[in-house]
Amino acid sequence: MTFDFPAFLVLASVLTGGIWLIDALLFAPRRRRLADAAGAQVEEGKFGYREPILVEYARSFFPVIFAVLILRSFLVEPFRIPSNSMMPTLLTGDFILVNKFAYGLRLPVLNRKFIELGEPQRGDVLVFKFPLDPTTDYIKRVIGLPGDEIDYRNKTVFVNGEPMGQLPIGAFSGEGSGIEMTGAREALESLDGVEHRILTRSNAPNLPFGCQKLALGSIRVPPGHYFVMGDNRDNSNDSRCWGFVPDANLVGKAFAIWMHWDGARDGLPIAWSRLGDGIH
């Protein structure tokens, strides 16, 4: 069973805040009156009556839980990269930060947008709810915008009939969990001026096994949807396999790496050089 952390934060905020509010409105005044009538001594900075332990905990935890809820829902949310599908941009074990307001503010749990602030642009690294299983978060790069015609031939992305340029870099050298990609072809791809590195294998099929969305040629991105791909082109489960990402599934734009921990690395599992890197 998947743990729904946003739902937990909302429930915990409602519960602790509700206990604190109900007590403040209904029970605390009565306790103060009883304390005054009994002649209780009130020290500076302290209550002159005993506060129930449940209320004390609720009053203490509510501000913290509510602050985390606001921060995580509307500003920044952390994620961990679990696979190699975005290599070499992102590696297994990267801990990233995602801008939650880049594509508009959404209500937690309901994920319903209530303020429009922006839309994904071609080349953005996007976190979204997997359309086939909304309980799972995916991260890919935006290739096609609504209305674009997308094709993928000979390891090259075509947008509206135009090939997206690639500048060869050489053979990739991986380490840790990414060592399996050693020897892959590394290139610098430009998506309308957004440059990023990609990996391909010359001996791999043009489309990953089982990915048939582009098998018959180009497809057009419908309104309110996006076409996404992993930078590790021959090792990515993306729009070539299952189709488009609807706007309702957007989570946010990845913008920075704050930690890298990969137990498969030789020596220390932390890659210090990746800490603080921006995501492009």
PDB file of C-alpha atoms in Angstrom, residues 41-234:
ATOM      1  CA  GLN A  41      -1.508  32.377  40.756  1.00  0.00           C
ATOM      2  CA  VAL A  42      -0.412  33.167  37.199  1.00  0.00           C
ATOM      3  CA  GLU A  43       3.306  33.412  36.613  1.00  0.00           C
ATOM      4  CA  GLU A  44       4.587  35.534  33.779  1.00  0.00           C
ATOM      5  CA  GLY A  45       4.588  33.506  30.526  1.00  0.00           C
ATOM      6  CA  LYS A  46       2.669  30.574  32.053  1.00  0.00           C
ATOM      7  CA  PHE A  47      -0.964  29.507  32.206  1.00  0.00           C
ATOM      8  CA  GLY A  48      -2.664  29.754  35.577  1.00  0.00           C
ATOM      9  CA  TYR A  49      -4.432  26.443  34.964  1.00  0.00           C
ATOM     10  CA  ARG A  50      -3.499  23.022  33.691  1.00  0.00           C
ATOM     11  CA  GLU A  51      -3.953  22.545  29.953  1.00  0.00           C
ATOM     12  CA  PRO A  52      -4.965  19.014  28.804  1.00  0.00           C
ATOM     13  CA  ILE A  53      -2.028  17.074  27.390  1.00  0.00           C
ATOM     14  CA  LEU A  54      -3.871  16.471  24.089  1.00  0.00           C
ATOM     15  CA  VAL A  55      -4.387  20.211  23.615  1.00  0.00           C
ATOM     16  CA  GLU A  56      -0.785  20.924  24.554  1.00  0.00           C
ATOM     17  CA  TYR A  57       0.494  18.501  21.909  1.00  0.00           C
ATOM     18  CA  ALA A  58      -1.951  19.836  19.300  1.00  0.00           C
ATOM     19  CA  ARG A  59      -0.888  23.439  19.992  1.00  0.00           C
ATOM     20  CA  SER A  60       2.786  22.455  19.698  1.00  0.00           C
ATOM     21  CA  PHE A  61       2.570  20.319  16.550  1.00  0.00           C
ATOM     22  CA  PHE A  62       0.019  22.248  14.489  1.00  0.00           C
ATOM     23  CA  PRO A  63       2.310  25.144  13.399  1.00  0.00           C
ATOM     24  CA  VAL A  64       5.059  22.736  12.351  1.00  0.00           C
ATOM     25  CA  ILE A  65       2.762  20.367  10.440  1.00  0.00           C
ATOM     26  CA  PHE A  66       0.905  23.230   8.768  1.00  0.00           C
ATOM     27  CA  ALA A  67       4.161  24.927   7.734  1.00  0.00           C
ATOM     28  CA  VAL A  68       5.402  21.678   6.138  1.00  0.00           C
ATOM     29  CA  LEU A  69       2.061  21.290   4.341  1.00  0.00           C
ATOM     30  CA  ILE A  70       2.253  24.814   2.884  1.00  0.00           C
ATOM     31  CA  LEU A  71       5.924  24.483   1.924  1.00  0.00           C
ATOM     32  CA  ARG A  72       5.488  21.062   0.310  1.00  0.00           C
ATOM     33  CA  SER A  73       2.190  21.834  -1.431  1.00  0.00           C
ATOM     34  CA  PHE A  74       2.871  25.273  -2.864  1.00  0.00           C
ATOM     35  CA  LEU A  75       6.611  26.003  -2.846  1.00  0.00           C
ATOM     36  CA  VAL A  76       9.165  23.158  -2.954  1.00  0.00           C
ATOM     37  CA  GLU A  77       8.928  19.371  -2.679  1.00  0.00           C
ATOM     38  CA  PRO A  78      11.852  16.906  -2.450  1.00  0.00           C
ATOM     39  CA  PHE A  79      12.056  13.735  -4.534  1.00  0.00           C
ATOM     40  CA  ARG A  80      14.565  10.915  -4.954  1.00  0.00           C
ATOM     41  CA  ILE A  81      15.557   9.572  -8.381  1.00  0.00           C
ATOM     42  CA  PRO A  82      15.023   5.755  -8.328  1.00  0.00           C
ATOM     43  CA  SER A  83      16.190   4.779 -11.830  1.00  0.00           C
ATOM     44  CA  ASN A  84      18.582   5.536 -14.693  1.00  0.00           C
ATOM     45  CA  SER A  85      15.953   6.812 -17.139  1.00  0.00           C
ATOM     46  CA  MET A  86      17.132  10.444 -16.921  1.00  0.00           C
ATOM     47  CA  MET A  87      20.871   9.747 -17.190  1.00  0.00           C
ATOM     48  CA  PRO A  88      23.178  11.549 -17.635  1.00  0.00           C
ATOM     49  CA  THR A  89      21.207  14.590 -16.385  1.00  0.00           C
ATOM     50  CA  LEU A  90      19.997  12.800 -13.254  1.00  0.00           C
ATOM     51  CA  LEU A  91      21.503   9.706 -11.665  1.00  0.00           C
ATOM     52  CA  THR A  92      20.021   6.994  -9.477  1.00  0.00           C
ATOM     53  CA  GLY A  93      20.364   8.278  -5.918  1.00  0.00           C
ATOM     54  CA  ASP A  94      20.001  11.983  -6.725  1.00  0.00           C
ATOM     55  CA  PHE A  95      17.776  13.857  -4.288  1.00  0.00           C
ATOM     56  CA  ILE A  96      16.160  16.748  -6.122  1.00  0.00           C
ATOM     57  CA  LEU A  97      14.021  19.794  -5.384  1.00  0.00           C
ATOM     58  CA  VAL A  98      10.891  20.515  -7.406  1.00  0.00           C
ATOM     59  CA  ASN A  99       9.301  23.940  -7.884  1.00  0.00           C
ATOM     60  CA  LYS A 100       5.615  23.406  -7.039  1.00  0.00           C
ATOM     61  CA  PHE A 101       4.342  26.790  -8.279  1.00  0.00           C
ATOM     62  CA  ALA A 102       6.049  26.852 -11.711  1.00  0.00           C
ATOM     63  CA  TYR A 103       2.921  25.494 -13.429  1.00  0.00           C
ATOM     64  CA  GLY A 104       0.281  26.984 -11.147  1.00  0.00           C
ATOM     65  CA  LEU A 105      -0.849  26.421  -7.571  1.00  0.00           C
ATOM     66  CA  ARG A 106      -2.830  23.258  -6.880  1.00  0.00           C
ATOM     67  CA  LEU A 107      -4.822  22.116  -3.883  1.00  0.00           C
ATOM     68  CA  PRO A 108      -3.064  19.322  -1.957  1.00  0.00           C
ATOM     69  CA  VAL A 109      -4.562  15.814  -2.340  1.00  0.00           C
ATOM     70  CA  LEU A 110      -7.189  17.028  -4.849  1.00  0.00           C
ATOM     71  CA  ASN A 111      -4.415  18.341  -7.159  1.00  0.00           C
ATOM     72  CA  ARG A 112      -6.890  20.867  -8.573  1.00  0.00           C
ATOM     73  CA  LYS A 113      -5.308  24.032  -9.970  1.00  0.00           C
ATOM     74  CA  PHE A 114      -6.718  27.236  -8.486  1.00  0.00           C
ATOM     75  CA  ILE A 115      -4.136  29.797  -9.638  1.00  0.00           C
ATOM     76  CA  GLU A 116      -2.539  29.878 -13.112  1.00  0.00           C
ATOM     77  CA  LEU A 117       1.132  30.873 -12.970  1.00  0.00           C
ATOM     78  CA  GLY A 118       2.811  29.233 -15.963  1.00  0.00           C
ATOM     79  CA  GLU A 119       2.970  26.273 -18.308  1.00  0.00           C
ATOM     80  CA  PRO A 120       5.656  23.691 -19.119  1.00  0.00           C
ATOM     81  CA  GLN A 121       8.129  24.725 -21.785  1.00  0.00           C
ATOM     82  CA  ARG A 122       9.979  22.479 -24.186  1.00  0.00           C
ATOM     83  CA  GLY A 123      13.099  21.171 -22.432  1.00  0.00           C
ATOM     84  CA  ASP A 124      11.746  21.456 -18.875  1.00  0.00           C
ATOM     85  CA  VAL A 125      12.474  18.540 -16.544  1.00  0.00           C
ATOM     86  CA  LEU A 126       8.996  17.694 -15.327  1.00  0.00           C
ATOM     87  CA  VAL A 127       7.694  15.704 -12.348  1.00  0.00           C
ATOM     88  CA  PHE A 128       4.188  14.319 -12.876  1.00  0.00           C
ATOM     89  CA  LYS A 129       1.744  11.656 -11.750  1.00  0.00           C
ATOM     90  CA  PHE A 130       2.147   8.613 -13.995  1.00  0.00           C
ATOM     91  CA  PRO A 131      -1.041   8.508 -16.118  1.00  0.00           C
ATOM     92  CA  LEU A 132      -1.337   4.710 -15.791  1.00  0.00           C
ATOM     93  CA  ASP A 133      -0.827   4.814 -11.993  1.00  0.00           C
ATOM     94  CA  PRO A 134      -1.395   8.260 -10.429  1.00  0.00           C
ATOM     95  CA  THR A 135       0.020   7.054  -7.087  1.00  0.00           C
ATOM     96  CA  THR A 136       3.475   6.943  -8.722  1.00  0.00           C
ATOM     97  CA  ASP A 137       5.575  10.029  -9.521  1.00  0.00           C
ATOM     98  CA  TYR A 138       7.596  10.082 -12.762  1.00  0.00           C
ATOM     99  CA  ILE A 139      10.251  12.504 -13.978  1.00  0.00           C
ATOM    100  CA  LYS A 140      10.958  13.130 -17.678  1.00  0.00           C
ATOM    101  CA  ARG A 141      11.849  15.950 -20.059  1.00  0.00           C
ATOM    102  CA  VAL A 142       9.163  17.867 -21.945  1.00  0.00           C
ATOM    103  CA  ILE A 143       9.577  17.243 -25.674  1.00  0.00           C
ATOM    104  CA  GLY A 144       6.188  18.116 -27.157  1.00  0.00           C
ATOM    105  CA  LEU A 145       3.753  20.893 -26.241  1.00  0.00           C
ATOM    106  CA  PRO A 146       0.020  20.945 -27.050  1.00  0.00           C
ATOM    107  CA  GLY A 147      -0.430  20.994 -30.821  1.00  0.00           C
ATOM    108  CA  ASP A 148       3.109  19.799 -31.658  1.00  0.00           C
ATOM    109  CA  GLU A 149       3.708  16.956 -34.084  1.00  0.00           C
ATOM    110  CA  ILE A 150       6.304  14.580 -32.591  1.00  0.00           C
ATOM    111  CA  ASP A 151       8.336  11.856 -34.241  1.00  0.00           C
ATOM    112  CA  TYR A 152      11.443   9.861 -33.252  1.00  0.00           C
ATOM    113  CA  ARG A 153      13.622   8.329 -35.956  1.00  0.00           C
ATOM    114  CA  ASN A 154      17.226   7.137 -35.949  1.00  0.00           C
ATOM    115  CA  LYS A 155      17.673   8.215 -32.313  1.00  0.00           C
ATOM    116  CA  THR A 156      16.610  11.768 -33.243  1.00  0.00           C
ATOM    117  CA  VAL A 157      13.615  13.769 -32.006  1.00  0.00           C
ATOM    118  CA  PHE A 158      11.567  15.577 -34.647  1.00  0.00           C
ATOM    119  CA  VAL A 159       9.281  18.416 -33.571  1.00  0.00           C
ATOM    120  CA  ASN A 160       6.877  19.684 -36.237  1.00  0.00           C
ATOM    121  CA  GLY A 161       9.039  18.020 -38.869  1.00  0.00           C
ATOM    122  CA  GLU A 162      12.289  19.631 -37.682  1.00  0.00           C
ATOM    123  CA  PRO A 163      15.073  17.455 -36.231  1.00  0.00           C
ATOM    124  CA  MET A 164      16.396  18.528 -32.839  1.00  0.00           C
ATOM    125  CA  GLY A 165      20.163  18.891 -33.239  1.00  0.00           C
ATOM    126  CA  GLN A 166      22.676  16.639 -31.500  1.00  0.00           C
ATOM    127  CA  LEU A 167      26.364  17.349 -30.942  1.00  0.00           C
ATOM    128  CA  PRO A 168      28.319  14.118 -30.247  1.00  0.00           C
ATOM    129  CA  ILE A 169      30.394  14.168 -27.043  1.00  0.00           C
ATOM    130  CA  GLY A 170      31.823  10.642 -27.024  1.00  0.00           C
ATOM    131  CA  ALA A 171      31.477   7.411 -25.096  1.00  0.00           C
ATOM    132  CA  PHE A 172      29.833   7.742 -21.689  1.00  0.00           C
ATOM    133  CA  SER A 173      31.592   6.469 -18.559  1.00  0.00           C
ATOM    134  CA  GLY A 174      29.208   5.510 -15.764  1.00  0.00           C
ATOM    135  CA  GLU A 175      29.741   4.630 -12.111  1.00  0.00           C
ATOM    136  CA  GLY A 176      27.707   3.207  -9.258  1.00  0.00           C
ATOM    137  CA  SER A 177      24.168   2.292 -10.304  1.00  0.00           C
ATOM    138  CA  GLY A 178      24.818   3.873 -13.692  1.00  0.00           C
ATOM    139  CA  ILE A 179      27.831   1.762 -14.616  1.00  0.00           C
ATOM    140  CA  GLU A 180      25.620  -0.302 -16.939  1.00  0.00           C
ATOM    141  CA  MET A 181      25.501   2.688 -19.307  1.00  0.00           C
ATOM    142  CA  THR A 182      29.281   2.787 -19.765  1.00  0.00           C
ATOM    143  CA  GLY A 183      30.066   2.871 -23.470  1.00  0.00           C
ATOM    144  CA  ALA A 184      26.763   4.466 -24.511  1.00  0.00           C
ATOM    145  CA  ARG A 185      26.872   7.339 -26.982  1.00  0.00           C
ATOM    146  CA  GLU A 186      26.665  10.697 -25.207  1.00  0.00           C
ATOM    147  CA  ALA A 187      25.491  13.762 -27.101  1.00  0.00           C
ATOM    148  CA  LEU A 188      24.391  17.334 -26.455  1.00  0.00           C
ATOM    149  CA  GLU A 189      20.818  17.774 -27.674  1.00  0.00           C
ATOM    150  CA  SER A 190      19.176  21.134 -28.306  1.00  0.00           C
ATOM    151  CA  LEU A 191      15.402  21.473 -27.902  1.00  0.00           C
ATOM    152  CA  ASP A 192      14.663  24.937 -29.297  1.00  0.00           C
ATOM    153  CA  GLY A 193      17.856  26.209 -27.658  1.00  0.00           C
ATOM    154  CA  VAL A 194      17.517  24.234 -24.400  1.00  0.00           C
ATOM    155  CA  GLU A 195      20.717  22.178 -24.325  1.00  0.00           C
ATOM    156  CA  HIS A 196      21.082  18.983 -22.311  1.00  0.00           C
ATOM    157  CA  ARG A 197      22.961  15.703 -22.536  1.00  0.00           C
ATOM    158  CA  ILE A 198      21.383  12.452 -23.715  1.00  0.00           C
ATOM    159  CA  LEU A 199      22.478   8.813 -23.959  1.00  0.00           C
ATOM    160  CA  THR A 200      21.746   6.359 -26.793  1.00  0.00           C
ATOM    161  CA  ARG A 201      22.989   2.910 -27.815  1.00  0.00           C
ATOM    162  CA  SER A 202      23.645   2.257 -31.490  1.00  0.00           C
ATOM    163  CA  ASN A 203      22.733  -1.441 -31.148  1.00  0.00           C
ATOM    164  CA  ALA A 204      19.390  -0.777 -29.411  1.00  0.00           C
ATOM    165  CA  PRO A 205      16.117  -0.556 -31.385  1.00  0.00           C
ATOM    166  CA  ASN A 206      14.895   2.920 -32.293  1.00  0.00           C
ATOM    167  CA  LEU A 207      11.993   2.540 -29.867  1.00  0.00           C
ATOM    168  CA  PRO A 208      12.404   0.777 -26.495  1.00  0.00           C
ATOM    169  CA  PHE A 209      10.894  -2.716 -26.404  1.00  0.00           C
ATOM    170  CA  GLY A 210       7.106  -2.585 -26.207  1.00  0.00           C
ATOM    171  CA  CYS A 211       6.888   1.153 -27.031  1.00  0.00           C
ATOM    172  CA  GLN A 212       4.531   1.460 -29.990  1.00  0.00           C
ATOM    173  CA  LYS A 213       3.079   4.988 -29.830  1.00  0.00           C
ATOM    174  CA  LEU A 214       5.419   6.183 -32.603  1.00  0.00           C
ATOM    175  CA  ALA A 215       5.693   2.872 -34.456  1.00  0.00           C
ATOM    176  CA  LEU A 216       3.444   4.112 -37.291  1.00  0.00           C
ATOM    177  CA  GLY A 217       4.998   7.569 -37.559  1.00  0.00           C
ATOM    178  CA  SER A 218       4.499  10.984 -36.008  1.00  0.00           C
ATOM    179  CA  ILE A 219       1.709  11.808 -33.559  1.00  0.00           C
ATOM    180  CA  ARG A 220       0.162  15.139 -32.557  1.00  0.00           C
ATOM    181  CA  VAL A 221       0.011  16.252 -28.925  1.00  0.00           C
ATOM    182  CA  PRO A 222      -3.619  16.969 -27.958  1.00  0.00           C
ATOM    183  CA  PRO A 223      -4.682  20.171 -26.133  1.00  0.00           C
ATOM    184  CA  GLY A 224      -3.887  20.167 -22.438  1.00  0.00           C
ATOM    185  CA  HIS A 225      -1.308  17.379 -22.771  1.00  0.00           C
ATOM    186  CA  TYR A 226       2.486  16.987 -23.067  1.00  0.00           C
ATOM    187  CA  PHE A 227       4.849  14.511 -24.727  1.00  0.00           C
ATOM    188  CA  VAL A 228       7.779  13.559 -22.466  1.00  0.00           C
ATOM    189  CA  MET A 229      10.926  11.454 -22.807  1.00  0.00           C
ATOM    190  CA  GLY A 230      13.807  10.353 -20.620  1.00  0.00           C
ATOM    191  CA  ASP A 231      17.314  11.586 -21.457  1.00  0.00           C
ATOM    192  CA  ASN A 232      18.500   7.955 -21.386  1.00  0.00           C
ATOM    193  CA  ARG A 233      16.655   7.341 -24.636  1.00  0.00           C
ATOM    194  CA  ASP A 234      17.035   3.570 -24.884  1.00  0.00           C
TER     195      ASP A 234
END
